[in-house]
Amino acid sequence: MTLFKTGEVDRAFWSGKRVFLTGHTGFKGGWISLWLSSMGARVTGYALAPNTTPNFYEVAGIDGVIEESHISDIRNLDHLREAMTAANPEIVIHMAAQPLVRYSYINPVETYATNVMGTVHLLECVRGLESVRATVVVTTDKCYENKEWVWGYRENEPMGGYDPYSNSKGCAELVTAAYRQSYFSDALYPKHQHALASARAGNVIGGGDWSEDRLIPDALKAFESGAPLVIRNPLATRPWQHVLEPLSGYLVLAQALYQEGIGFASAWNFGPRDEDARPVKEVVNLLIEKSPPGAKWEQDQSEQPHEARSLKLDCSKADLLLGWKPKWSLETAVQNIADWQKTFLSKGDMKAISLKQIEAYQATH
Ligand SMILES: NC(=O)c1ccc[n+]([C@@H]2O[C@H](COP(=O)([O-])OP(=O)(O)OC[C@H]3O[C@@H](n4cnc5c(N)ncnc54)[C@H](O)[C@@H]3O)[C@@H](O)[C@H]2O)c1
């Protein structure tokens, strides 16, 4: 396999590329839509309407930067096929999902239908389209069988997942592997010319996330109202990373799949530096330093459903073969969140500050 050592998002590569993106109305999907459009990519989005008010999609004006937006359900195979056929994409990035652990305990059927059958539907549509050269399926660090050990998980370790969300993402990984072996294999590459990969990232933080039940949105909400942030597991360690980190990994991976082909068609970890897998309380303390006086946290004493205590990704494969490395420390990530939030609260131009942060990220070496 050729080593694809650029490690950087290549603006010239993306200019004019037709990209089909699921989940464009979400937090990560909104940021990647803006990034892709700023490089001249022609993005068609497919997702449900945003489910929070406010939301990144509206606040950053994503509808105005992408070529087409389909507000539709990934569980509807016919709608998805129609939208994807019309877009005639060269590259597909699949992010649409029910992404919340605690919600998945209450709604397991919806979680599996969206995350597992949604992935089957997506790959089934890709299978019927000759235009697609590269597909990236986005899953999560939680797809691994969690052994609660101190080492990072490698891409060849077994899939698992304790709760319905994590497990549905492990299943989405297995679905992706089965489609790759059955329809997009190495042996048949000269015929199908399509490279399919999956990407596993850590706990993503950044400006513009208003999801329920996530640390940064909960913290910002609490600090603005003057109430203490209530934390469930202050000592739980997570691989924290700014949203632009995994997004750059997905983009670099798509470039390699498109330009180099089948040798890159496998699973990839895009996690933070080792030193940024830190306990929840450290992240909150960093945010408190950048927040108005009076911001504080306390521990939730009530009984909680199971959540992994420790989770880390080994990213040496992405480093060695893609030349991809995390760029921003946790401190830089938190500073960018604080700047974004300050602009939002002062009714600033959210598209402009988001683009400025994307540019600053690209300029970091
Ligand atoms: N945010 C994180 O910390 C994190 C970490 C690891 C992996 N991920 C993964 O990244 C992806 C994006 O996550 P996010 O944080 O942006 O989540 P989000 O909730 O902000 O966005 C989810 C997107 O999926 C769409 N969606 C959900 N159900 C759908 C359906 N039935 N049909 C069509 N679209 C549907 C939503 O409309 C939205 O656009 C997900 O696959 C998630 O599992 C997120």
Tab-separated table of C-alpha atoms and ligand atoms in Angstrom:
chain	number	residue	atom	x	y	z
A	1	MET	CA	0.000	0.000	0.000
A	2	THR	CA	1.217	3.510	-0.796
A	3	LEU	CA	1.823	5.641	2.259
A	4	PHE	CA	-0.439	8.679	1.998
A	5	LYS	CA	1.675	11.052	3.986
A	6	THR	CA	0.079	14.449	3.397
A	7	GLY	CA	-1.963	14.252	6.621
A	8	GLU	CA	-3.531	17.602	5.711
A	9	VAL	CA	-6.905	18.537	4.310
A	10	ASP	CA	-6.220	19.497	0.682
A	11	ARG	CA	-8.329	22.461	-0.455
A	12	ALA	CA	-7.511	21.881	-4.133
A	13	PHE	CA	-8.643	18.266	-3.901
A	14	TRP	CA	-12.075	19.214	-2.542
A	15	SER	CA	-12.760	22.042	-4.969
A	16	GLY	CA	-15.688	20.990	-7.200
A	17	LYS	CA	-16.060	17.490	-5.633
A	18	ARG	CA	-19.636	16.211	-5.358
A	19	VAL	CA	-20.134	15.062	-1.755
A	20	PHE	CA	-23.195	13.338	-0.276
A	21	LEU	CA	-23.261	13.913	3.483
A	22	THR	CA	-25.764	12.384	5.888
A	23	GLY	CA	-26.332	14.139	9.217
A	24	HIS	CA	-25.605	17.654	7.865
A	25	THR	CA	-28.098	19.248	10.278
A	26	GLY	CA	-26.179	17.928	13.300
A	27	PHE	CA	-23.212	19.280	15.233
A	28	LYS	CA	-20.414	17.491	13.363
A	29	GLY	CA	-22.356	17.523	10.094
A	30	GLY	CA	-22.820	21.295	10.263
A	31	TRP	CA	-19.121	21.946	10.835
A	32	ILE	CA	-18.009	19.613	8.033
A	33	SER	CA	-20.613	21.133	5.646
A	34	LEU	CA	-19.117	24.558	6.287
A	35	TRP	CA	-15.553	23.300	5.879
A	36	LEU	CA	-16.317	21.420	2.650
A	37	SER	CA	-18.276	24.316	1.141
A	38	SER	CA	-15.501	26.775	2.024
A	39	MET	CA	-13.154	24.635	-0.112
A	40	GLY	CA	-15.560	24.660	-3.065
A	41	ALA	CA	-17.051	21.161	-2.603
A	42	ARG	CA	-20.635	20.721	-3.811
A	43	VAL	CA	-22.405	19.239	-0.784
A	44	THR	CA	-25.780	17.503	-0.777
A	45	GLY	CA	-27.040	16.891	2.771
A	46	TYR	CA	-29.538	14.291	3.989
A	47	ALA	CA	-30.846	14.347	7.580
A	48	LEU	CA	-33.785	15.056	9.849
A	49	ALA	CA	-34.554	18.649	10.794
A	50	PRO	CA	-32.374	19.994	13.645
A	51	ASN	CA	-33.794	18.824	16.972
A	52	THR	CA	-32.557	21.572	19.287
A	53	THR	CA	-33.148	25.310	19.473
A	54	PRO	CA	-30.725	26.909	18.867
A	55	ASN	CA	-28.666	24.639	16.596
A	56	PHE	CA	-25.421	24.963	14.606
A	57	TYR	CA	-27.200	24.390	11.274
A	58	GLU	CA	-29.338	27.529	11.579
A	59	VAL	CA	-26.980	29.648	13.645
A	60	ALA	CA	-24.087	29.208	11.162
A	61	GLY	CA	-26.352	29.436	8.075
A	62	ILE	CA	-25.474	26.002	6.670
A	63	ASP	CA	-28.549	25.904	4.430
A	64	GLY	CA	-27.092	28.842	2.530
A	65	VAL	CA	-23.673	27.279	1.895
A	66	ILE	CA	-24.507	23.769	0.713
A	67	GLU	CA	-25.888	22.908	-2.708
A	68	GLU	CA	-28.921	20.881	-1.618
A	69	SER	CA	-30.503	19.891	1.701
A	70	HIS	CA	-32.853	16.906	1.986
A	71	ILE	CA	-34.768	16.847	5.258
A	72	SER	CA	-35.625	13.169	5.294
A	73	ASP	CA	-35.231	9.919	7.224
A	74	ILE	CA	-32.331	7.494	6.687
A	75	ARG	CA	-34.744	4.681	7.610
A	76	ASN	CA	-36.601	5.402	4.350
A	77	LEU	CA	-34.571	3.519	1.725
A	78	ASP	CA	-36.557	4.866	-1.256
A	79	HIS	CA	-36.140	8.511	-0.245
A	80	LEU	CA	-32.453	8.005	0.408
A	81	ARG	CA	-31.911	6.316	-2.957
A	82	GLU	CA	-33.778	9.075	-4.784
A	83	ALA	CA	-31.728	11.815	-3.090
A	84	MET	CA	-28.422	10.053	-3.598
A	85	THR	CA	-29.106	9.192	-7.232
A	86	ALA	CA	-29.989	12.823	-7.973
A	87	ALA	CA	-26.788	14.035	-6.273
A	88	ASN	CA	-24.623	11.567	-8.245
A	89	PRO	CA	-21.828	11.885	-5.624
A	90	GLU	CA	-18.155	11.012	-5.964
A	91	ILE	CA	-17.652	10.890	-2.184
A	92	VAL	CA	-20.091	9.835	0.558
A	93	ILE	CA	-19.692	10.681	4.252
A	94	HIS	CA	-22.181	8.978	6.558
A	95	MET	CA	-22.752	10.720	9.886
A	96	ALA	CA	-26.521	10.503	10.439
A	97	ALA	CA	-27.183	8.627	13.659
A	98	GLN	CA	-28.972	8.581	16.979
A	99	PRO	CA	-25.766	9.461	18.892
A	100	LEU	CA	-26.736	9.593	22.575
A	101	VAL	CA	-26.010	6.802	25.079
A	102	ARG	CA	-28.666	7.636	27.661
A	103	TYR	CA	-31.364	8.237	25.014
A	104	SER	CA	-30.486	4.817	23.574
A	105	TYR	CA	-31.320	3.111	26.876
A	106	ILE	CA	-34.844	4.548	26.606
A	107	ASN	CA	-35.211	4.150	22.813
A	108	PRO	CA	-33.211	1.088	21.739
A	109	VAL	CA	-35.419	0.244	18.733
A	110	GLU	CA	-35.058	3.724	17.224
A	111	THR	CA	-31.317	3.658	17.945
A	112	TYR	CA	-30.747	0.308	16.191
A	113	ALA	CA	-33.091	1.185	13.298
A	114	THR	CA	-31.264	4.460	12.638
A	115	ASN	CA	-27.699	3.393	13.306
A	116	VAL	CA	-27.677	-0.141	11.938
A	117	MET	CA	-30.366	-0.235	9.233
A	118	GLY	CA	-29.524	3.392	8.353
A	119	THR	CA	-25.993	2.225	7.551
A	120	VAL	CA	-27.327	-0.748	5.559
A	121	HIS	CA	-29.567	1.619	3.570
A	122	LEU	CA	-26.693	3.989	2.887
A	123	LEU	CA	-24.368	1.235	1.670
A	124	GLU	CA	-27.160	-0.314	-0.390
A	125	CYS	CA	-27.591	3.021	-2.210
A	126	VAL	CA	-23.826	3.357	-2.679
A	127	ARG	CA	-23.785	-0.155	-4.143
A	128	GLY	CA	-26.192	0.941	-6.857
A	129	LEU	CA	-24.237	4.058	-7.859
A	130	GLU	CA	-21.265	3.971	-10.198
A	131	SER	CA	-20.271	7.574	-9.467
A	132	VAL	CA	-19.097	6.903	-5.860
A	133	ARG	CA	-15.338	6.370	-5.513
A	134	ALA	CA	-14.952	6.776	-1.727
A	135	THR	CA	-17.216	6.284	1.303
A	136	VAL	CA	-16.469	7.066	4.960
A	137	VAL	CA	-18.834	5.610	7.578
A	138	VAL	CA	-18.559	7.484	10.881
A	139	THR	CA	-18.900	5.383	14.022
A	140	THR	CA	-17.304	5.960	17.449
A	141	ASP	CA	-14.640	4.926	19.953
A	142	LYS	CA	-17.489	3.239	21.852
A	143	CYS	CA	-17.788	0.531	19.151
A	144	TYR	CA	-14.975	-1.491	20.795
A	145	GLU	CA	-15.536	-4.205	23.353
A	146	ASN	CA	-14.573	-2.119	26.377
A	147	LYS	CA	-12.122	-3.945	28.622
A	148	GLU	CA	-11.788	-0.967	31.016
A	149	TRP	CA	-8.016	-1.088	30.595
A	150	VAL	CA	-5.523	1.771	30.389
A	151	TRP	CA	-4.298	1.100	26.829
A	152	GLY	CA	-5.729	2.610	23.682
A	153	TYR	CA	-7.888	0.410	21.438
A	154	ARG	CA	-6.467	-0.566	18.058
A	155	GLU	CA	-8.510	-0.912	14.881
A	156	ASN	CA	-8.191	-4.718	14.825
A	157	GLU	CA	-9.696	-5.240	18.287
A	158	PRO	CA	-13.136	-6.828	18.690
A	159	MET	CA	-16.331	-4.851	18.350
A	160	GLY	CA	-18.684	-4.719	21.351
A	161	GLY	CA	-20.654	-1.996	23.090
A	162	TYR	CA	-22.389	-2.330	26.453
A	163	ASP	CA	-25.378	-0.041	25.859
A	164	PRO	CA	-27.663	0.091	22.783
A	165	TYR	CA	-25.909	3.162	21.280
A	166	SER	CA	-22.373	1.790	21.573
A	167	ASN	CA	-23.509	-1.634	20.435
A	168	SER	CA	-25.420	-0.225	17.445
A	169	LYS	CA	-22.193	1.472	16.331
A	170	GLY	CA	-20.282	-1.812	16.745
A	171	CYS	CA	-22.991	-3.351	14.527
A	172	ALA	CA	-22.618	-0.505	11.979
A	173	GLU	CA	-18.902	-1.352	11.845
A	174	LEU	CA	-19.712	-5.025	11.172
A	175	VAL	CA	-22.213	-4.026	8.461
A	176	THR	CA	-19.542	-1.849	6.831
A	177	ALA	CA	-17.003	-4.690	6.933
A	178	ALA	CA	-19.529	-7.115	5.422
A	179	TYR	CA	-20.355	-4.729	2.545
A	180	ARG	CA	-16.645	-4.196	1.926
A	181	GLN	CA	-15.921	-7.923	1.776
A	182	SER	CA	-19.032	-8.788	-0.233
A	183	TYR	CA	-19.264	-5.943	-2.750
A	184	PHE	CA	-16.229	-3.661	-2.564
A	185	SER	CA	-13.371	-6.108	-2.118
A	186	ASP	CA	-9.731	-5.749	-3.056
A	187	ALA	CA	-10.046	-8.486	-5.680
A	188	LEU	CA	-12.978	-6.767	-7.427
A	189	TYR	CA	-11.553	-3.221	-7.187
A	190	PRO	CA	-10.760	-2.868	-10.922
A	191	LYS	CA	-14.468	-3.458	-11.541
A	192	HIS	CA	-16.163	-1.467	-8.748
A	193	GLN	CA	-13.504	1.300	-8.277
A	194	HIS	CA	-14.914	2.088	-4.841
A	195	ALA	CA	-13.071	2.252	-1.509
A	196	LEU	CA	-15.108	1.951	1.700
A	197	ALA	CA	-13.733	2.807	5.163
A	198	SER	CA	-15.023	3.460	8.681
A	199	ALA	CA	-13.797	6.055	11.149
A	200	ARG	CA	-13.854	5.932	14.955
A	201	ALA	CA	-13.426	9.124	16.935
A	202	GLY	CA	-13.569	10.185	20.550
A	203	ASN	CA	-15.700	12.573	22.580
A	204	VAL	CA	-16.062	15.598	20.401
A	205	ILE	CA	-16.313	19.094	21.814
A	206	GLY	CA	-16.654	22.461	20.105
A	207	GLY	CA	-18.765	25.565	19.756
A	208	GLY	CA	-22.326	25.101	18.544
A	209	ASP	CA	-23.304	21.834	20.253
A	210	TRP	CA	-26.661	22.083	22.017
A	211	SER	CA	-27.346	18.322	22.292
A	212	GLU	CA	-29.026	16.969	25.396
A	213	ASP	CA	-26.911	15.159	27.902
A	214	ARG	CA	-23.454	16.205	26.722
A	215	LEU	CA	-20.847	17.717	28.991
A	216	ILE	CA	-19.983	21.026	27.274
A	217	PRO	CA	-23.556	22.036	26.338
A	218	ASP	CA	-24.728	21.140	29.853
A	219	ALA	CA	-21.844	23.103	31.399
A	220	LEU	CA	-22.409	26.233	29.279
A	221	LYS	CA	-26.133	26.127	30.035
A	222	ALA	CA	-25.523	25.793	33.784
A	223	PHE	CA	-22.855	28.513	33.932
A	224	GLU	CA	-25.049	30.976	32.016
A	225	SER	CA	-27.946	30.392	34.392
A	226	GLY	CA	-25.705	30.707	37.455
A	227	ALA	CA	-26.470	27.141	38.616
A	228	PRO	CA	-23.721	24.602	39.417
A	229	LEU	CA	-23.087	21.974	36.721
A	230	VAL	CA	-24.119	18.554	38.027
A	231	ILE	CA	-21.651	15.856	36.878
A	232	ARG	CA	-22.481	12.149	36.849
A	233	ASN	CA	-18.979	10.648	36.679
A	234	PRO	CA	-16.280	13.276	37.395
A	235	LEU	CA	-13.512	10.666	37.228
A	236	ALA	CA	-14.596	9.002	33.953
A	237	THR	CA	-11.810	9.396	31.388
A	238	ARG	CA	-12.710	10.185	27.763
A	239	PRO	CA	-10.641	10.951	24.665
A	240	TRP	CA	-11.653	14.638	24.340
A	241	GLN	CA	-11.029	16.350	21.021
A	242	HIS	CA	-12.138	19.494	19.236
A	243	VAL	CA	-14.719	18.769	16.539
A	244	LEU	CA	-12.299	19.862	13.781
A	245	GLU	CA	-9.872	17.051	14.726
A	246	PRO	CA	-11.970	14.022	13.706
A	247	LEU	CA	-13.455	15.999	10.806
A	248	SER	CA	-9.946	16.563	9.429
A	249	GLY	CA	-9.335	12.813	9.848
A	250	TYR	CA	-12.484	11.954	7.845
A	251	LEU	CA	-11.482	14.396	5.080
A	252	VAL	CA	-7.890	13.153	4.853
A	253	LEU	CA	-9.162	9.561	4.811
A	254	ALA	CA	-11.630	10.364	2.007
A	255	GLN	CA	-8.789	11.970	0.021
A	256	ALA	CA	-6.669	8.814	0.427
A	257	LEU	CA	-9.579	6.515	-0.521
A	258	TYR	CA	-10.303	8.578	-3.612
A	259	GLN	CA	-6.724	9.119	-4.740
A	260	GLU	CA	-5.008	5.889	-3.647
A	261	GLY	CA	-7.941	3.493	-3.572
A	262	ILE	CA	-8.547	0.164	-1.933
A	263	GLY	CA	-5.354	0.016	0.185
A	264	PHE	CA	-6.964	2.498	2.583
A	265	ALA	CA	-10.355	0.735	2.693
A	266	SER	CA	-10.418	-0.372	6.340
A	267	ALA	CA	-11.186	0.977	9.819
A	268	TRP	CA	-9.385	4.042	11.237
A	269	ASN	CA	-9.097	5.648	14.674
A	270	PHE	CA	-8.947	9.447	14.900
A	271	GLY	CA	-8.516	10.198	18.574
A	272	PRO	CA	-6.752	12.910	20.578
A	273	ARG	CA	-3.223	12.866	21.926
A	274	ASP	CA	-2.713	10.462	24.808
A	275	GLU	CA	-2.418	13.301	27.298
A	276	ASP	CA	-5.873	14.572	26.300
A	277	ALA	CA	-7.702	11.446	27.466
A	278	ARG	CA	-8.602	13.156	30.748
A	279	PRO	CA	-11.199	12.905	33.490
A	280	VAL	CA	-14.455	14.795	33.032
A	281	LYS	CA	-13.726	17.065	35.988
A	282	GLU	CA	-10.488	18.365	34.397
A	283	VAL	CA	-12.335	19.432	31.246
A	284	VAL	CA	-14.953	21.182	33.336
A	285	ASN	CA	-12.290	22.943	35.416
A	286	LEU	CA	-10.643	24.217	32.212
A	287	LEU	CA	-13.981	25.588	31.018
A	288	ILE	CA	-14.643	27.181	34.421
A	289	GLU	CA	-11.348	29.133	34.079
A	290	LYS	CA	-12.726	30.723	30.882
A	291	SER	CA	-16.266	31.301	32.201
A	292	PRO	CA	-17.829	34.170	34.153
A	293	PRO	CA	-17.126	34.191	37.933
A	294	GLY	CA	-19.341	31.867	39.946
A	295	ALA	CA	-19.182	28.925	37.494
A	296	LYS	CA	-18.853	25.681	39.475
A	297	TRP	CA	-19.710	21.957	39.467
A	298	GLU	CA	-20.991	19.334	41.908
A	299	GLN	CA	-21.376	15.549	41.748
A	300	ASP	CA	-24.711	13.895	40.962
A	301	GLN	CA	-25.401	11.421	43.799
A	302	SER	CA	-28.357	9.636	42.148
A	303	GLU	CA	-28.129	6.140	40.649
A	304	GLN	CA	-26.945	6.160	37.000
A	305	PRO	CA	-27.034	3.648	34.124
A	306	HIS	CA	-23.717	1.995	33.232
A	307	GLU	CA	-21.167	4.113	31.351
A	308	ALA	CA	-17.609	3.163	30.487
A	309	ARG	CA	-15.074	4.521	32.989
A	310	SER	CA	-12.047	4.568	30.756
A	311	LEU	CA	-11.704	4.787	26.978
A	312	LYS	CA	-8.709	5.609	24.797
A	313	LEU	CA	-7.904	5.202	21.093
A	314	ASP	CA	-4.567	4.144	19.623
A	315	CYS	CA	-4.093	6.334	16.525
A	316	SER	CA	-0.724	5.064	15.332
A	317	LYS	CA	-2.269	3.643	12.131
A	318	ALA	CA	-3.599	7.061	11.033
A	319	ASP	CA	-0.290	8.671	11.979
A	320	LEU	CA	1.866	6.151	10.112
A	321	LEU	CA	-0.234	5.600	6.989
A	322	LEU	CA	-2.183	8.843	6.534
A	323	GLY	CA	0.244	11.247	8.181
A	324	TRP	CA	-2.700	12.423	10.322
A	325	LYS	CA	-2.061	13.704	13.851
A	326	PRO	CA	-4.185	15.650	16.309
A	327	LYS	CA	-3.244	19.345	16.247
A	328	TRP	CA	-5.051	21.125	19.069
A	329	SER	CA	-4.479	20.430	22.762
A	330	LEU	CA	-7.470	20.218	25.100
A	331	GLU	CA	-6.605	23.733	26.331
A	332	THR	CA	-6.769	25.116	22.744
A	333	ALA	CA	-10.037	23.250	22.149
A	334	VAL	CA	-11.613	24.742	25.283
A	335	GLN	CA	-10.339	28.239	24.387
A	336	ASN	CA	-12.004	27.928	20.954
A	337	ILE	CA	-15.276	26.864	22.585
A	338	ALA	CA	-15.153	29.835	24.950
A	339	ASP	CA	-14.474	32.239	22.034
A	340	TRP	CA	-17.291	30.738	19.970
A	341	GLN	CA	-19.738	30.957	22.879
A	342	LYS	CA	-18.763	34.548	23.658
A	343	THR	CA	-19.460	35.524	20.027
A	344	PHE	CA	-22.785	33.698	20.151
A	345	LEU	CA	-23.874	35.420	23.361
A	346	SER	CA	-22.944	38.807	21.921
A	347	LYS	CA	-25.005	38.002	18.774
A	348	GLY	CA	-21.926	37.967	16.511
A	349	ASP	CA	-21.537	36.439	13.049
A	350	MET	CA	-21.432	32.696	13.764
A	351	LYS	CA	-20.584	31.622	10.229
A	352	ALA	CA	-17.629	34.023	10.230
A	353	ILE	CA	-16.216	32.855	13.589
A	354	SER	CA	-16.692	29.195	12.631
A	355	LEU	CA	-14.815	29.762	9.353
A	356	LYS	CA	-12.109	31.632	11.272
A	357	GLN	CA	-11.669	28.639	13.592
A	358	ILE	CA	-11.504	26.276	10.596
A	359	GLU	CA	-8.810	28.469	9.033
A	360	ALA	CA	-6.877	28.638	12.315
A	361	TYR	CA	-7.055	24.840	12.574
A	362	GLN	CA	-5.784	24.393	9.014
A	363	ALA	CA	-2.959	26.835	9.669
A	364	THR	CA	-1.780	24.855	12.742
A	365	HIS	CA	1.135	22.508	12.016
B	1	LIG	N1	-20.409	14.094	19.211
B	1	LIG	C1	-19.589	13.135	19.626
B	1	LIG	O1	-18.950	13.242	20.680
B	1	LIG	C2	-19.399	11.899	18.787
B	1	LIG	C3	-18.383	11.005	19.160
B	1	LIG	C4	-18.160	9.877	18.380
B	1	LIG	C5	-18.951	9.647	17.269
B	1	LIG	N2	-19.943	10.528	16.933
B	1	LIG	C6	-20.731	10.214	15.725
B	1	LIG	O2	-20.657	11.315	14.820
B	1	LIG	C7	-21.883	11.423	14.089
B	1	LIG	C8	-22.448	12.827	14.242
B	1	LIG	O3	-22.714	13.078	15.614
B	1	LIG	P1	-23.164	14.505	16.163
B	1	LIG	O4	-22.478	14.704	17.448
B	1	LIG	O5	-23.006	15.523	15.098
B	1	LIG	O6	-24.712	14.227	16.441
B	1	LIG	P2	-26.005	15.153	16.212
B	1	LIG	O7	-27.099	14.588	17.030
B	1	LIG	O8	-25.659	16.592	16.390
B	1	LIG	O9	-26.325	14.902	14.675
B	1	LIG	C9	-26.924	13.713	14.235
B	1	LIG	C10	-27.373	13.897	12.797
B	1	LIG	O10	-27.992	12.681	12.363
B	1	LIG	C11	-29.270	12.991	11.835
B	1	LIG	N3	-30.212	11.894	12.058
B	1	LIG	C12	-30.538	11.289	13.224
B	1	LIG	N4	-31.492	10.347	12.992
B	1	LIG	C13	-31.743	10.365	11.650
B	1	LIG	C14	-32.591	9.655	10.791
B	1	LIG	N5	-33.408	8.694	11.265
B	1	LIG	N6	-32.596	9.958	9.470
B	1	LIG	C15	-31.783	10.923	8.962
B	1	LIG	N7	-30.941	11.641	9.732
B	1	LIG	C16	-30.928	11.368	11.057
B	1	LIG	C17	-29.731	14.232	12.589
B	1	LIG	O11	-30.783	14.896	11.885
B	1	LIG	C18	-28.421	15.010	12.629
B	1	LIG	O12	-28.235	15.668	11.403
B	1	LIG	C19	-22.798	10.324	14.618
B	1	LIG	O13	-22.676	9.206	13.765
B	1	LIG	C20	-22.219	10.017	15.986
B	1	LIG	O14	-22.524	8.727	16.407
B	1	LIG	C21	-20.182	11.645	17.672
